[in-house]
mmCIF file of C-alpha atoms in Angstrom:
data_model
loop_
_atom_site.group_PDB
_atom_site.id
_atom_site.type_symbol
_atom_site.label_atom_id
_atom_site.label_comp_id
_atom_site.label_asym_id
_atom_site.label_seq_id
_atom_site.Cartn_x
_atom_site.Cartn_y
_atom_site.Cartn_z
ATOM 1 C CA MET P 1 4.665 23.224 -8.917
ATOM 2 C CA SER P 2 2.517 20.090 -9.034
ATOM 3 C CA PHE P 3 4.030 16.728 -9.816
ATOM 4 C CA LEU P 4 2.146 16.580 -13.102
ATOM 5 C CA LYS P 5 3.454 20.006 -14.151
ATOM 6 C CA LYS P 6 6.978 18.909 -13.381
ATOM 7 C CA VAL P 7 6.484 15.866 -15.552
ATOM 8 C CA CYS P 8 5.027 17.959 -18.349
ATOM 9 C CA THR P 9 8.172 20.110 -18.443
ATOM 10 C CA LEU P 10 10.294 17.059 -19.203
ATOM 11 C CA THR P 11 9.423 17.024 -22.893
ATOM 12 C CA ALA P 12 12.638 15.429 -23.993
ATOM 13 C CA ALA P 13 12.491 12.808 -21.290
ATOM 14 C CA VAL P 14 8.947 11.900 -22.194
ATOM 15 C CA SER P 15 9.845 11.569 -25.850
ATOM 16 C CA ALA P 16 12.704 9.269 -24.967
ATOM 17 C CA ALA P 17 10.423 7.360 -22.636
ATOM 18 C CA ALA P 18 7.935 6.781 -25.421
ATOM 19 C CA MET P 19 10.681 5.148 -27.449
ATOM 20 C CA LEU P 20 11.686 3.004 -24.496
ATOM 21 C CA SER P 21 8.064 2.103 -23.907
ATOM 22 C CA ALA P 22 7.645 1.059 -27.508
ATOM 23 C CA GLY P 23 10.661 -1.207 -27.085
ATOM 24 C CA ALA P 24 9.129 -2.795 -24.009
ATOM 25 C CA VAL P 25 5.867 -3.410 -25.835
ATOM 26 C CA SER P 26 7.558 -4.976 -28.853
ATOM 27 C CA ALA P 27 9.449 -7.310 -26.515
ATOM 28 C CA LYS P 28 6.147 -8.406 -24.974
ATOM 29 C CA ASN P 29 7.805 -8.630 -21.569
ATOM 30 C CA PHE P 30 6.840 -5.936 -19.096
ATOM 31 C CA LYS P 31 9.056 -5.095 -16.131
ATOM 32 C CA ILE P 32 7.190 -4.949 -12.806
ATOM 33 C CA ALA P 33 8.919 -3.380 -9.821
ATOM 34 C CA VAL P 34 7.814 -4.991 -6.542
ATOM 35 C CA GLY P 35 8.629 -3.395 -3.209
ATOM 36 C CA ASP P 36 8.301 -6.536 -1.075
ATOM 37 C CA SER P 37 10.119 -9.854 -1.115
ATOM 38 C CA ALA P 38 9.189 -13.399 -2.093
ATOM 39 C CA GLY P 39 6.212 -14.792 -0.180
ATOM 40 C CA SER P 40 4.502 -11.416 0.162
ATOM 41 C CA PRO P 41 0.993 -10.525 -1.035
ATOM 42 C CA GLN P 42 2.642 -8.136 -3.493
ATOM 43 C CA GLU P 43 4.505 -11.038 -5.073
ATOM 44 C CA ALA P 44 1.327 -13.125 -5.080
ATOM 45 C CA THR P 45 -0.624 -10.385 -6.880
ATOM 46 C CA GLY P 46 2.213 -9.968 -9.345
ATOM 47 C CA LYS P 47 2.183 -13.679 -10.101
ATOM 48 C CA PHE P 48 -1.604 -13.696 -10.467
ATOM 49 C CA PHE P 49 -1.333 -10.806 -12.922
ATOM 50 C CA VAL P 50 1.410 -12.466 -14.987
ATOM 51 C CA GLU P 51 -0.544 -15.727 -15.174
ATOM 52 C CA ALA P 52 -3.696 -13.930 -16.301
ATOM 53 C CA LEU P 53 -1.762 -11.762 -18.763
ATOM 54 C CA GLU P 54 -0.174 -14.777 -20.414
ATOM 55 C CA ALA P 55 -3.452 -16.695 -20.549
ATOM 56 C CA LYS P 56 -5.541 -13.826 -21.914
ATOM 57 C CA SER P 57 -2.940 -12.905 -24.541
ATOM 58 C CA ASN P 58 -2.400 -16.527 -25.589
ATOM 59 C CA GLY P 59 1.218 -16.241 -24.565
ATOM 60 C CA GLU P 60 1.950 -13.096 -26.546
ATOM 61 C CA HIS P 61 2.506 -10.997 -23.413
ATOM 62 C CA THR P 62 4.323 -11.787 -20.197
ATOM 63 C CA ALA P 63 5.983 -9.851 -17.397
ATOM 64 C CA THR P 64 8.936 -10.218 -15.050
ATOM 65 C CA LEU P 65 8.766 -9.377 -11.342
ATOM 66 C CA PHE P 66 11.723 -7.574 -9.778
ATOM 67 C CA LEU P 67 11.267 -8.178 -6.052
ATOM 68 C CA ASN P 68 12.510 -6.461 -2.925
ATOM 69 C CA GLY P 69 12.985 -3.012 -4.417
ATOM 70 C CA GLN P 70 15.511 -4.108 -7.043
ATOM 71 C CA LEU P 71 14.347 -1.324 -9.368
ATOM 72 C CA GLY P 72 14.363 1.411 -6.738
ATOM 73 C CA SER P 73 12.266 2.681 -3.863
ATOM 74 C CA GLU P 74 8.498 2.510 -4.221
ATOM 75 C CA GLN P 75 8.174 6.282 -4.605
ATOM 76 C CA ASP P 76 10.981 6.325 -7.177
ATOM 77 C CA THR P 77 9.105 3.770 -9.260
ATOM 78 C CA VAL P 78 6.082 6.097 -9.429
ATOM 79 C CA ASN P 79 8.324 8.785 -10.926
ATOM 80 C CA GLU P 80 9.827 6.356 -13.397
ATOM 81 C CA ALA P 81 6.457 4.977 -14.468
ATOM 82 C CA ALA P 82 5.131 8.518 -14.855
ATOM 83 C CA ILE P 83 7.748 9.344 -17.502
ATOM 84 C CA GLY P 84 7.560 5.917 -19.087
ATOM 85 C CA THR P 85 10.971 4.504 -18.189
ATOM 86 C CA LEU P 86 9.369 1.756 -16.083
ATOM 87 C CA ASP P 87 6.432 -0.369 -17.217
ATOM 88 C CA MET P 88 4.691 -1.254 -13.947
ATOM 89 C CA SER P 89 5.093 -1.140 -10.176
ATOM 90 C CA LEU P 90 3.460 -2.873 -7.216
ATOM 91 C CA LEU P 91 3.644 -0.648 -4.159
ATOM 92 C CA ALA P 92 1.902 0.461 -0.983
ATOM 93 C CA ILE P 93 -0.883 3.017 -1.452
ATOM 94 C CA ASN P 94 0.837 5.375 1.004
ATOM 95 C CA ASN P 95 3.670 5.719 -1.523
ATOM 96 C CA VAL P 96 1.202 6.840 -4.188
ATOM 97 C CA THR P 97 -0.397 9.455 -1.932
ATOM 98 C CA PRO P 98 2.392 12.068 -2.305
ATOM 99 C CA PHE P 99 1.728 12.105 -6.068
ATOM 100 C CA SER P 100 -2.061 11.871 -5.944
ATOM 101 C CA PRO P 101 -3.291 13.067 -2.527
ATOM 102 C CA THR P 102 -6.918 11.974 -2.901
ATOM 103 C CA VAL P 103 -5.937 8.298 -2.555
ATOM 104 C CA GLY P 104 -4.938 9.252 0.991
ATOM 105 C CA VAL P 105 -8.557 8.632 1.984
ATOM 106 C CA PHE P 106 -7.636 4.931 2.022
ATOM 107 C CA THR P 107 -4.878 5.587 4.561
ATOM 108 C CA LEU P 108 -6.852 7.721 6.979
ATOM 109 C CA PRO P 109 -6.758 5.825 10.279
ATOM 110 C CA TYR P 110 -9.734 3.601 11.050
ATOM 111 C CA VAL P 111 -11.612 4.236 7.810
ATOM 112 C CA ILE P 112 -11.263 0.694 6.414
ATOM 113 C CA LEU P 113 -12.173 -1.830 9.088
ATOM 114 C CA SER P 114 -12.251 -5.110 7.146
ATOM 115 C CA LEU P 115 -11.213 -6.841 3.945
ATOM 116 C CA LYS P 116 -14.819 -6.525 2.805
ATOM 117 C CA ASP P 117 -14.603 -2.743 3.240
ATOM 118 C CA ALA P 118 -11.399 -2.684 1.200
ATOM 119 C CA GLU P 119 -12.953 -4.730 -1.611
ATOM 120 C CA THR P 120 -16.089 -2.579 -1.684
ATOM 121 C CA LEU P 121 -14.106 0.633 -1.941
ATOM 122 C CA THR P 122 -11.403 -0.388 -4.407
ATOM 123 C CA GLN P 123 -13.646 -2.360 -6.751
ATOM 124 C CA GLY P 124 -16.526 0.138 -6.801
ATOM 125 C CA PRO P 125 -17.108 3.752 -7.865
ATOM 126 C CA ILE P 126 -14.748 5.131 -5.190
ATOM 127 C CA GLY P 127 -11.873 3.048 -6.518
ATOM 128 C CA GLN P 128 -12.645 4.075 -10.095
ATOM 129 C CA GLU P 129 -12.628 7.749 -9.133
ATOM 130 C CA LEU P 130 -9.276 7.415 -7.356
ATOM 131 C CA THR P 131 -7.860 5.550 -10.352
ATOM 132 C CA GLU P 132 -8.879 8.460 -12.594
ATOM 133 C CA ASN P 133 -7.397 10.955 -10.130
ATOM 134 C CA THR P 134 -4.100 9.074 -10.011
ATOM 135 C CA LEU P 135 -3.954 8.978 -13.796
ATOM 136 C CA ARG P 136 -4.572 12.732 -13.906
ATOM 137 C CA ASP P 137 -2.190 13.636 -11.094
ATOM 138 C CA ALA P 138 0.683 11.215 -11.563
ATOM 139 C CA GLY P 139 0.542 9.836 -15.091
ATOM 140 C CA VAL P 140 0.080 6.249 -13.915
ATOM 141 C CA ARG P 141 -2.962 3.979 -14.092
ATOM 142 C CA ILE P 142 -4.045 1.629 -11.285
ATOM 143 C CA ILE P 143 -4.914 -1.726 -12.860
ATOM 144 C CA ALA P 144 -5.065 -4.042 -9.816
ATOM 145 C CA TRP P 145 -5.283 -3.960 -6.035
ATOM 146 C CA THR P 146 -3.391 -6.058 -3.500
ATOM 147 C CA TYR P 147 -5.043 -6.687 -0.133
ATOM 148 C CA THR P 148 -2.389 -7.229 2.525
ATOM 149 C CA GLY P 149 -4.278 -6.818 5.804
ATOM 150 C CA PHE P 150 -4.113 -4.468 8.771
ATOM 151 C CA ARG P 151 -0.809 -2.839 9.649
ATOM 152 C CA ARG P 152 0.181 -4.411 12.977
ATOM 153 C CA LEU P 153 2.656 -2.669 15.250
ATOM 154 C CA THR P 154 5.839 -4.578 16.056
ATOM 155 C CA ASN P 155 8.720 -3.684 18.348
ATOM 156 C CA SER P 156 11.768 -5.214 19.987
ATOM 157 C CA LYS P 157 11.288 -3.928 23.542
ATOM 158 C CA LYS P 158 7.946 -4.655 25.199
ATOM 159 C CA PRO P 159 4.233 -5.402 24.788
ATOM 160 C CA VAL P 160 2.232 -2.364 23.666
ATOM 161 C CA GLU P 161 -1.393 -2.451 24.792
ATOM 162 C CA ALA P 162 -2.092 1.245 25.431
ATOM 163 C CA VAL P 163 -1.092 4.581 23.940
ATOM 164 C CA ALA P 164 1.068 5.210 27.001
ATOM 165 C CA ASP P 165 3.161 2.153 26.149
ATOM 166 C CA LEU P 166 4.329 3.843 22.935
ATOM 167 C CA GLN P 167 5.929 6.827 24.588
ATOM 168 C CA ASP P 168 9.530 5.612 24.890
ATOM 169 C CA LEU P 169 9.605 3.722 21.585
ATOM 170 C CA VAL P 170 11.154 4.886 18.298
ATOM 171 C CA ILE P 171 8.806 3.767 15.532
ATOM 172 C CA ARG P 172 9.607 3.702 11.815
ATOM 173 C CA VAL P 173 6.906 4.874 9.439
ATOM 174 C CA PRO P 174 6.873 5.442 5.672
ATOM 175 C CA LYS P 175 7.421 8.981 4.414
ATOM 176 C CA ASN P 176 3.681 9.578 4.497
ATOM 177 C CA GLU P 177 2.129 12.574 6.243
ATOM 178 C CA ILE P 178 -1.082 10.815 7.296
ATOM 179 C CA MET P 179 0.805 8.024 9.023
ATOM 180 C CA ILE P 180 3.230 10.458 10.631
ATOM 181 C CA GLU P 181 0.371 12.558 11.971
ATOM 182 C CA THR P 182 -1.366 9.464 13.328
ATOM 183 C CA TYR P 183 1.591 8.590 15.525
ATOM 184 C CA LYS P 184 1.878 12.216 16.596
ATOM 185 C CA ALA P 185 -1.752 12.014 17.703
ATOM 186 C CA TRP P 186 -0.656 9.113 19.905
ATOM 187 C CA GLY P 187 2.006 11.289 21.491
ATOM 188 C CA ILE P 188 5.243 10.325 19.706
ATOM 189 C CA ASN P 189 7.272 11.618 16.777
ATOM 190 C CA PRO P 190 7.826 8.636 14.478
ATOM 191 C CA THR P 191 10.901 8.224 12.296
ATOM 192 C CA PRO P 192 10.223 8.363 8.535
ATOM 193 C CA MET P 193 12.413 5.778 6.824
ATOM 194 C CA ALA P 194 12.570 4.281 3.346
ATOM 195 C CA TRP P 195 11.235 0.749 3.053
ATOM 196 C CA SER P 196 14.569 -0.534 1.765
ATOM 197 C CA GLU P 197 16.275 0.674 4.967
ATOM 198 C CA THR P 198 13.719 -0.658 7.440
ATOM 199 C CA PHE P 199 15.098 -4.117 8.208
ATOM 200 C CA THR P 200 18.579 -2.718 8.801
ATOM 201 C CA GLY P 201 17.132 0.057 10.940
ATOM 202 C CA LEU P 202 15.383 -2.488 13.137
ATOM 203 C CA GLN P 203 18.400 -4.776 13.233
ATOM 204 C CA THR P 204 20.792 -2.023 14.310
ATOM 205 C CA LYS P 205 18.280 -0.552 16.812
ATOM 206 C CA VAL P 206 18.126 2.790 15.019
ATOM 207 C CA VAL P 207 14.385 2.246 15.414
ATOM 208 C CA ASP P 208 12.588 0.002 17.889
ATOM 209 C CA GLY P 209 9.550 -0.871 15.808
ATOM 210 C CA GLN P 210 7.432 -0.495 12.710
ATOM 211 C CA ASP P 211 3.976 -1.445 11.486
ATOM 212 C CA ASN P 212 2.989 -3.779 8.667
ATOM 213 C CA PRO P 213 0.537 -6.637 8.078
ATOM 214 C CA TYR P 214 1.279 -10.164 9.264
ATOM 215 C CA MET P 215 1.943 -11.261 5.703
ATOM 216 C CA THR P 216 4.623 -8.600 5.256
ATOM 217 C CA ILE P 217 6.139 -9.147 8.703
ATOM 218 C CA ASN P 218 6.650 -12.775 7.767
ATOM 219 C CA ALA P 219 7.827 -12.214 4.189
ATOM 220 C CA MET P 220 10.381 -9.602 5.293
ATOM 221 C CA LYS P 221 11.562 -11.795 8.206
ATOM 222 C CA PHE P 222 10.941 -9.096 10.777
ATOM 223 C CA TYR P 223 10.524 -11.867 13.358
ATOM 224 C CA GLU P 224 14.334 -12.057 13.334
ATOM 225 C CA VAL P 225 14.612 -8.530 14.793
ATOM 226 C CA GLN P 226 11.220 -7.937 16.468
ATOM 227 C CA ASP P 227 9.687 -9.709 19.457
ATOM 228 C CA HIS P 228 6.313 -8.077 20.084
ATOM 229 C CA VAL P 229 3.209 -7.519 17.950
ATOM 230 C CA THR P 230 0.196 -5.375 18.779
ATOM 231 C CA ASN P 231 -3.016 -6.128 16.898
ATOM 232 C CA LEU P 232 -3.614 -2.579 15.753
ATOM 233 C CA ARG P 233 -6.042 -2.102 12.864
ATOM 234 C CA TYR P 234 -5.531 1.593 12.199
ATOM 235 C CA ILE P 235 -4.750 1.133 8.496
ATOM 236 C CA PHE P 236 -5.727 -1.697 6.177
ATOM 237 C CA SER P 237 -2.828 -2.046 3.764
ATOM 238 C CA ILE P 238 -3.850 -1.749 0.118
ATOM 239 C CA GLU P 239 -1.153 -2.004 -2.524
ATOM 240 C CA PRO P 240 -1.987 -1.116 -6.120
ATOM 241 C CA LEU P 241 -0.392 -2.376 -9.300
ATOM 242 C CA ILE P 242 0.218 0.660 -11.500
ATOM 243 C CA VAL P 243 1.138 0.836 -15.173
ATOM 244 C CA SER P 244 2.837 3.723 -16.894
ATOM 245 C CA GLU P 245 0.237 5.574 -18.955
ATOM 246 C CA ALA P 246 2.900 6.157 -21.625
ATOM 247 C CA VAL P 247 3.346 2.391 -21.880
ATOM 248 C CA PHE P 248 -0.391 1.726 -21.727
ATOM 249 C CA GLN P 249 -1.171 4.141 -24.555
ATOM 250 C CA ASN P 250 1.415 2.459 -26.796
ATOM 251 C CA LEU P 251 -0.627 -0.743 -26.636
ATOM 252 C CA SER P 252 -3.412 -1.628 -29.032
ATOM 253 C CA GLU P 253 -6.961 -1.347 -27.704
ATOM 254 C CA GLU P 254 -7.127 -5.136 -27.589
ATOM 255 C CA ASP P 255 -3.950 -5.366 -25.521
ATOM 256 C CA GLN P 256 -5.103 -2.563 -23.235
ATOM 257 C CA GLN P 257 -8.225 -4.554 -22.510
ATOM 258 C CA ILE P 258 -6.148 -7.656 -21.800
ATOM 259 C CA ILE P 259 -4.074 -5.680 -19.287
ATOM 260 C CA LEU P 260 -7.214 -4.386 -17.545
ATOM 261 C CA GLU P 261 -8.871 -7.814 -17.431
ATOM 262 C CA ALA P 262 -5.698 -9.423 -16.075
ATOM 263 C CA GLY P 263 -5.630 -6.745 -13.390
ATOM 264 C CA LYS P 264 -9.214 -7.454 -12.352
ATOM 265 C CA GLU P 265 -8.485 -11.164 -12.101
ATOM 266 C CA ALA P 266 -5.364 -10.510 -10.007
ATOM 267 C CA THR P 267 -7.387 -8.271 -7.681
ATOM 268 C CA LEU P 268 -9.961 -10.975 -6.974
ATOM 269 C CA LYS P 269 -7.280 -13.591 -6.414
ATOM 270 C CA SER P 270 -5.393 -11.273 -4.057
ATOM 271 C CA ALA P 271 -8.421 -11.042 -1.764
ATOM 272 C CA GLN P 272 -8.761 -14.816 -1.697
ATOM 273 C CA PHE P 273 -5.030 -15.204 -1.053
ATOM 274 C CA LEU P 274 -5.350 -13.050 2.070
ATOM 275 C CA ARG P 275 -8.397 -14.982 3.288
ATOM 276 C CA ASP P 276 -6.619 -18.292 2.773
ATOM 277 C CA SER P 277 -3.239 -17.354 4.211
ATOM 278 C CA GLU P 278 -3.345 -14.729 6.963
ATOM 279 C CA ALA P 279 -4.412 -16.906 9.905
ATOM 280 C CA ALA P 280 -1.731 -19.488 9.158
ATOM 281 C CA ILE P 281 0.922 -16.785 8.833
ATOM 282 C CA LYS P 282 -0.069 -15.375 12.238
ATOM 283 C CA GLU P 283 0.392 -18.825 13.761
ATOM 284 C CA GLU P 284 3.778 -19.123 12.077
ATOM 285 C CA LEU P 285 4.925 -15.852 13.627
ATOM 286 C CA VAL P 286 3.913 -17.095 17.091
ATOM 287 C CA ALA P 287 5.813 -20.317 16.433
ATOM 288 C CA LYS P 288 8.862 -18.228 15.514
ATOM 289 C CA GLY P 289 8.732 -16.534 18.904
ATOM 290 C CA MET P 290 6.690 -13.369 18.373
ATOM 291 C CA LYS P 291 4.359 -12.438 21.223
ATOM 292 C CA ILE P 292 1.013 -11.001 20.108
ATOM 293 C CA VAL P 293 -1.247 -8.818 22.265
ATOM 294 C CA ASP P 294 -4.490 -6.911 21.675
ATOM 295 C CA PRO P 295 -4.866 -3.194 22.434
ATOM 296 C CA GLU P 296 -6.784 -2.588 25.637
ATOM 297 C CA ASN P 297 -10.457 -1.567 25.590
ATOM 298 C CA GLY P 298 -10.952 -2.598 21.984
ATOM 299 C CA GLU P 299 -8.429 0.003 20.785
ATOM 300 C CA ALA P 300 -10.748 2.803 21.918
ATOM 301 C CA GLU P 301 -8.049 5.304 22.932
ATOM 302 C CA PHE P 302 -6.069 4.757 19.726
ATOM 303 C CA ILE P 303 -9.234 5.237 17.657
ATOM 304 C CA GLN P 304 -10.420 8.389 19.419
ATOM 305 C CA LEU P 305 -7.073 10.178 19.322
ATOM 306 C CA ALA P 306 -6.377 9.304 15.688
ATOM 307 C CA THR P 307 -9.758 10.048 14.165
ATOM 308 C CA GLU P 308 -10.316 13.291 16.068
ATOM 309 C CA ALA P 309 -6.851 14.706 15.374
ATOM 310 C CA VAL P 310 -5.969 13.291 11.956
ATOM 311 C CA TRP P 311 -9.123 13.175 9.849
ATOM 312 C CA PRO P 312 -9.789 16.957 9.860
ATOM 313 C CA LYS P 313 -6.171 17.753 8.905
ATOM 314 C CA PHE P 314 -6.525 15.931 5.599
ATOM 315 C CA TYR P 315 -10.046 16.842 4.443
ATOM 316 C CA ASP P 316 -8.672 19.311 1.909
ATOM 317 C CA SER P 317 -6.064 16.966 0.431
ATOM 318 C CA ILE P 318 -8.518 14.097 -0.083
ATOM 319 C CA GLY P 319 -11.073 16.355 -1.794
ATOM 320 C CA GLY P 320 -13.133 17.568 1.137
ATOM 321 C CA VAL P 321 -15.054 16.052 4.008
ATOM 322 C CA GLU P 322 -17.758 15.056 1.526
ATOM 323 C CA LYS P 323 -15.283 12.626 -0.077
ATOM 324 C CA LEU P 324 -14.664 10.974 3.268
ATOM 325 C CA ASN P 325 -18.405 10.805 3.841
ATOM 326 C CA ALA P 326 -18.888 9.160 0.440
ATOM 327 C CA VAL P 327 -16.333 6.528 1.439
ATOM 328 C CA LEU P 328 -17.986 5.974 4.816
ATOM 329 C CA SER P 329 -21.418 5.742 3.188
ATOM 330 C CA ALA P 330 -20.190 3.139 0.695
ATOM 331 C CA ILE P 331 -19.196 0.831 3.548
ATOM 332 C CA GLY P 332 -22.271 1.500 5.689
ATOM 333 C CA ARG P 333 -20.699 3.884 8.200
ATOM 334 C CA ASP P 334 -22.153 7.113 9.609
ATOM 335 C CA PRO P 335 -20.929 10.342 8.023
ATOM 336 C CA VAL P 336 -18.739 12.924 9.717
ATOM 337 C CA GLN P 337 -20.959 15.702 11.027
#
């Protein structure tokens, strides 16, 4: 049974959710679940959204950020938003993919190769199509995009410059099939682990490493439990702000438009935040003792193994190879033959 069908069977829950949603709207204070901690790009996007929301509504609307997974795991917040018991959530795109598989095209390894690529895709027709798919599949609406940067590999044991260097490491990944299959293509079985458990897992040596952008590594203080960073660029981390469609539909058309405009403004500011901050954050991590290396040969072995093994496995779930080719075309890349 699809996720949407499961939701549709919860008639009573949805009815109750509508009442809860109406209460949230009348209070003019939306709850936003945020997976990451203070100082993260997720928090920055959330703040940009709240500022724009307050300004565009002349103070009639505001929102409160609940950081560091206070309102539950990122995947749990998708469920809660879908039935209307949570207003909004800011989360990694890989935690939306299980509910709406077509957004997985953004997490295929080595598809997005720059911030410019990410902006082109999320803010153009591809992003609009995936927003509509997510609304259809999961009952939530994407209203803004956070740009967090490439997921860099960290570990506590040694420098990793080649695929062979991974072989004796235990690496945490999100519970996301594309990311799991990518590491399998590199010859290891990664350990799926909830985001809320990751720091403890690294601290207690249950896992040796993980991957996340510099901004997240710093915000989550991974430098306290990780020594080495590899400048992988296999996934560019995109983190949407979603709103419950039940909540959204209880708003007036004017307020719906305010929400959408505030989301667009937050998206643009998120991109600028990354441009302004990432280089300095990287320097901070070096100053805190992290050792950063580049993959050998321009990452060629990582790229070849991942794209050849992983892309074909997920053509069906993302809507066919033609969908991947549309994405590649939009960012000026050659199609898959």
